[in-house]
Amino acid sequence: GEETKGSLTSGFTFSSATEAEKKNQSRRKQELETMQTLYRAAKRRPHSVKSLLLTNVPGLKRLNTFVSDWADYAKALHWRRNTTLLLPAAHMGNTVSALVFQPPSATYGYTRRYFFLVTAMHNRIPAFFIPCDKAEYTVLFSHGNAEDLGMIYDWFREVSRRLQANVMSYDYSGYGISEGEPSEEACFADIEAAFAYLVNVKKISPSKIILYGRSLGSGPTTHLAVKQSSLEQPVAGLILQSPVLSMFRVVFNFRYTLPGDLFCNIDIIEQVRSPVTVIHGTRDEVVPFWHGEGLFEMCPQEWRCKPLWVTDAGHNNIEAYLSTFGDDFFQHLIEFVHVCHVTATIRAAEAAEQKALMTGKTV
């Protein structure tokens, strides 16, 4: 029954498995196996690891650190009977998050254009709301990596005008002038705070809100769409532009989801109960085109709407590419909003009929 401790390498210890440790042993083993898999893949294709950043980061120091980190972990993987390796899970999470999230220097300041929300993680994050007098729907946009609100505001004024919709967007924790550090959990709290503002302050029904996520933003967007579907308060629709199946899959074509992966849209998209459209460039150099195709195929067939595959477009130039050849981008969005409207109308009629039936039974 005595606990035996010893040093494996800096920051690592092992001990005989107590009852408490046995409870978590499987999870820890999975985490370590994940690191082994990533390390082996990184050694085979180290040049591709930079894709995990989802942005062009100057220099290779971060990449070299990534590979050497996995090497250190791999050297520490010594499995023995009746022993368990105690991995600081937070260190693993921080390593992945540091690679995935790349907030730029803030491109805006404290102006009347932005207001602040407080998230469930107690971070203050800025947001903007662009009203449209004739709006029936509101678009809640989650931006991509290496972006902030200052970079997208003018573009979404045009989106609001063309779609005749209100538009709201927000910065992730740690982006722009937000508080906190970026993480998957923080992103989920951020979008939920923005959504709560629309519902509770602006008094907009979830059935009138269209979620729109680009690149990294597809993660929190899909998360919220699934959450609302599970609450039987589905949103009006879901637009996914250059979305990820999951973050690890951006670099490695894994068949299964590994522990520690982030924004695993592939595992939850089938739970969405709202119209979904996917937009992706066929020559996307950051998030491969097959991510968009795969996510589209995983959508429930009854909610799957016409996708927009932009021939020869990359990751960051879909809007600019289409504007050169016509209005296909906005036309696609306008048609999708119409689909959302038809769906909402049918749902409202079904709800009214159900209410009438229930009332009739109680009379």
Coordinates of N, CA and C in Angstrom, one line a residue, residues 156-244:
F156 N -18.8 43.7 -42.4 CA -20.1 43.3 -42.0 C -21.2 44.4 -42.0
R157 N -20.8 45.6 -42.2 CA -21.8 46.6 -42.5 C -22.3 46.3 -43.9
E158 N -21.5 45.9 -44.8 CA -21.9 45.5 -46.1 C -22.8 44.3 -46.1
V159 N -22.4 43.3 -45.3 CA -23.2 42.1 -45.1 C -24.6 42.4 -44.6
S160 N -24.6 43.3 -43.6 CA -25.9 43.7 -43.1 C -26.8 44.3 -44.1
R161 N -26.2 45.2 -44.9 CA -27.0 45.9 -46.0 C -27.5 44.9 -47.0
R162 N -26.6 44.0 -47.5 CA -27.0 43.1 -48.5 C -28.0 42.1 -48.1
L163 N -27.9 41.6 -46.9 CA -28.8 40.6 -46.4 C -30.0 41.1 -45.7
Q164 N -30.0 42.5 -45.5 CA -31.1 43.1 -44.7 C -31.3 42.4 -43.4
A165 N -30.2 42.3 -42.7 CA -30.2 41.6 -41.4 C -29.3 42.4 -40.4
N166 N -29.7 42.2 -39.1 CA -28.8 42.7 -38.1 C -27.5 41.8 -38.1
V167 N -26.4 42.4 -37.6 CA -25.2 41.6 -37.5 C -24.5 41.9 -36.2
M168 N -24.2 40.8 -35.4 CA -23.4 40.9 -34.2 C -22.2 40.1 -34.3
S169 N -21.1 40.6 -33.8 CA -19.9 39.8 -33.7 C -19.2 40.1 -32.4
Y170 N -18.3 39.3 -32.0 CA -17.6 39.5 -30.7 C -16.1 39.0 -30.9
D171 N -15.3 39.4 -29.9 CA -13.9 38.9 -29.9 C -13.8 37.8 -28.9
Y172 N -13.0 36.8 -29.2 CA -12.7 35.7 -28.3 C -11.9 36.3 -27.1
S173 N -12.0 35.6 -26.0 CA -11.1 35.9 -24.8 C -9.7 35.9 -25.3
G174 N -8.9 36.9 -25.0 CA -7.5 37.0 -25.4 C -7.3 37.6 -26.7
Y175 N -8.4 38.0 -27.4 CA -8.2 38.6 -28.8 C -8.7 40.1 -28.6
G176 N -8.1 40.9 -29.5 CA -8.4 42.3 -29.5 C -8.2 42.9 -28.1
I177 N -9.2 43.6 -27.6 CA -9.0 44.2 -26.3 C -9.8 43.4 -25.2
S178 N -10.0 42.1 -25.5 CA -10.7 41.2 -24.5 C -9.8 40.9 -23.4
E179 N -10.4 40.4 -22.3 CA -9.7 39.9 -21.1 C -9.5 38.4 -21.3
G180 N -8.6 37.8 -20.5 CA -8.5 36.4 -20.4 C -7.6 35.8 -21.4
E181 N -7.5 34.5 -21.5 CA -6.7 33.7 -22.4 C -7.6 32.9 -23.3
P182 N -7.2 32.7 -24.6 CA -8.0 31.9 -25.5 C -7.9 30.4 -25.2
S183 N -9.0 29.8 -25.3 CA -9.1 28.3 -25.2 C -10.4 27.9 -25.7
E184 N -10.6 26.6 -25.9 CA -11.8 26.0 -26.4 C -13.0 26.4 -25.5
E185 N -12.7 26.2 -24.2 CA -13.8 26.4 -23.2 C -14.1 27.9 -23.2
A186 N -13.1 28.8 -23.3 CA -13.4 30.2 -23.3 C -14.2 30.6 -24.5
C187 N -13.8 30.0 -25.7 CA -14.6 30.4 -26.9 C -16.0 30.0 -26.8
F188 N -16.3 28.9 -26.2 CA -17.7 28.5 -26.0 C -18.4 29.4 -25.0
A189 N -17.7 29.9 -24.0 CA -18.3 30.8 -23.1 C -18.5 32.2 -23.8
D190 N -17.6 32.5 -24.7 CA -17.7 33.8 -25.4 C -19.0 33.9 -26.3
I191 N -19.2 32.8 -27.1 CA -20.3 32.8 -28.0 C -21.6 32.7 -27.2
E192 N -21.6 32.0 -26.1 CA -22.8 31.9 -25.3 C -23.2 33.3 -24.7
A193 N -22.2 34.0 -24.3 CA -22.4 35.4 -23.8 C -23.0 36.3 -24.9
A194 N -22.5 36.2 -26.1 CA -23.0 37.0 -27.2 C -24.5 36.6 -27.5
F195 N -24.7 35.3 -27.5 CA -26.1 34.8 -27.8 C -27.0 35.2 -26.7
A196 N -26.6 35.2 -25.5 CA -27.5 35.6 -24.4 C -27.8 37.1 -24.5
Y197 N -26.9 37.9 -25.0 CA -27.2 39.3 -25.2 C -28.3 39.5 -26.2
L198 N -28.2 38.7 -27.3 CA -29.2 38.9 -28.3 C -30.6 38.4 -27.8
V199 N -30.6 37.3 -27.1 CA -31.9 36.8 -26.6 C -32.5 37.6 -25.4
N200 N -31.6 37.9 -24.5 CA -32.1 38.6 -23.2 C -32.2 40.1 -23.3
V201 N -31.3 40.7 -24.0 CA -31.2 42.2 -24.0 C -31.9 42.7 -25.3
K202 N -31.6 42.1 -26.4 CA -32.2 42.5 -27.7 C -33.6 41.9 -27.9
K203 N -33.9 40.9 -27.1 CA -35.2 40.2 -27.2 C -35.4 39.5 -28.5
I204 N -34.4 38.9 -29.1 CA -34.5 38.2 -30.4 C -34.6 36.8 -30.1
S205 N -35.6 36.2 -30.7 CA -35.8 34.7 -30.5 C -34.7 33.9 -31.2
P206 N -34.3 32.8 -30.6 CA -33.3 31.9 -31.2 C -33.7 31.5 -32.7
S207 N -35.0 31.4 -32.9 CA -35.5 31.1 -34.2 C -35.3 32.2 -35.3
K208 N -34.8 33.3 -34.8 CA -34.5 34.5 -35.7 C -33.0 34.8 -35.8
I209 N -32.2 33.9 -35.2 CA -30.7 34.1 -35.2 C -30.1 33.1 -36.1
I210 N -29.2 33.6 -37.0 CA -28.4 32.7 -37.9 C -27.0 32.8 -37.4
L211 N -26.4 31.6 -37.1 CA -25.0 31.5 -36.6 C -24.1 31.4 -37.8
Y212 N -23.0 32.1 -37.8 CA -22.1 32.2 -38.9 C -20.7 32.1 -38.4
G213 N -20.0 31.0 -38.7 CA -18.6 30.8 -38.2 C -17.6 30.6 -39.3
R214 N -16.5 31.3 -39.2 CA -15.5 31.1 -40.3 C -14.2 30.5 -39.7
S215 N -13.7 29.4 -40.3 CA -12.5 28.8 -39.9 C -12.5 28.4 -38.5
L216 N -11.7 28.9 -37.6 CA -11.7 28.6 -36.2 C -13.1 28.8 -35.6
G217 N -13.8 29.9 -36.1 CA -15.1 30.2 -35.6 C -16.1 29.2 -35.8
S218 N -15.8 28.2 -36.7 CA -16.8 27.1 -36.9 C -17.0 26.3 -35.7
G219 N -15.9 26.3 -34.8 CA -16.0 25.5 -33.5 C -17.0 26.0 -32.6
P220 N -16.9 27.2 -32.1 CA -18.0 27.8 -31.2 C -19.3 27.8 -31.9
T221 N -19.4 28.1 -33.2 CA -20.6 28.2 -33.9 C -21.4 26.9 -33.9
T222 N -20.7 25.8 -34.2 CA -21.3 24.5 -34.2 C -21.7 24.0 -32.8
H223 N -20.8 24.4 -31.8 CA -21.1 24.0 -30.4 C -22.5 24.7 -30.0
L224 N -22.7 26.0 -30.3 CA -23.9 26.6 -29.9 C -25.1 26.1 -30.6
A225 N -24.9 25.8 -31.9 CA -26.1 25.3 -32.7 C -26.5 23.9 -32.1
V226 N -25.6 23.1 -31.7 CA -25.9 21.8 -31.1 C -26.6 22.0 -29.8
K227 N -26.0 22.9 -29.0 CA -26.6 23.2 -27.7 C -28.0 23.6 -27.8
Q228 N -28.3 24.5 -28.7 CA -29.7 25.0 -28.9 C -30.6 23.9 -29.4
S229 N -30.1 23.1 -30.2 CA -30.9 22.0 -30.7 C -31.3 21.0 -29.6
S230 N -30.3 20.8 -28.7 CA -30.6 19.9 -27.6 C -31.6 20.5 -26.6
L231 N -31.7 21.8 -26.6 CA -32.7 22.5 -25.7 C -34.0 22.6 -26.4
E232 N -34.1 22.1 -27.6 CA -35.3 22.3 -28.4 C -35.7 23.7 -28.6
Q233 N -34.6 24.5 -28.8 CA -34.8 25.9 -29.1 C -33.8 26.2 -30.3
P234 N -33.9 25.5 -31.4 CA -32.9 25.6 -32.5 C -32.8 27.0 -33.1
V235 N -31.6 27.3 -33.5 CA -31.4 28.6 -34.2 C -32.0 28.5 -35.6
A236 N -32.1 29.7 -36.3 CA -32.7 29.7 -37.6 C -31.8 29.0 -38.6
G237 N -30.5 29.1 -38.5 CA -29.6 28.4 -39.5 C -28.2 28.5 -39.0
L238 N -27.3 27.8 -39.8 CA -25.9 27.7 -39.5 C -25.1 27.8 -40.8
I239 N -24.2 28.8 -40.8 CA -23.3 29.0 -42.0 C -21.9 28.7 -41.5
L240 N -21.3 27.8 -42.2 CA -19.9 27.4 -41.8 C -19.0 27.7 -43.0
Q241 N -18.1 28.6 -42.9 CA -17.2 29.0 -44.0 C -15.8 28.5 -43.6
S242 N -15.2 27.7 -44.5 CA -13.9 27.2 -44.3 C -13.8 26.5 -43.0
P243 N -14.7 25.6 -42.7 CA -14.8 25.0 -41.3 C -13.7 23.9 -41.1
V244 N -13.5 23.6 -39.9 CA -12.6 22.5 -39.5 C -13.4 21.3 -39.1

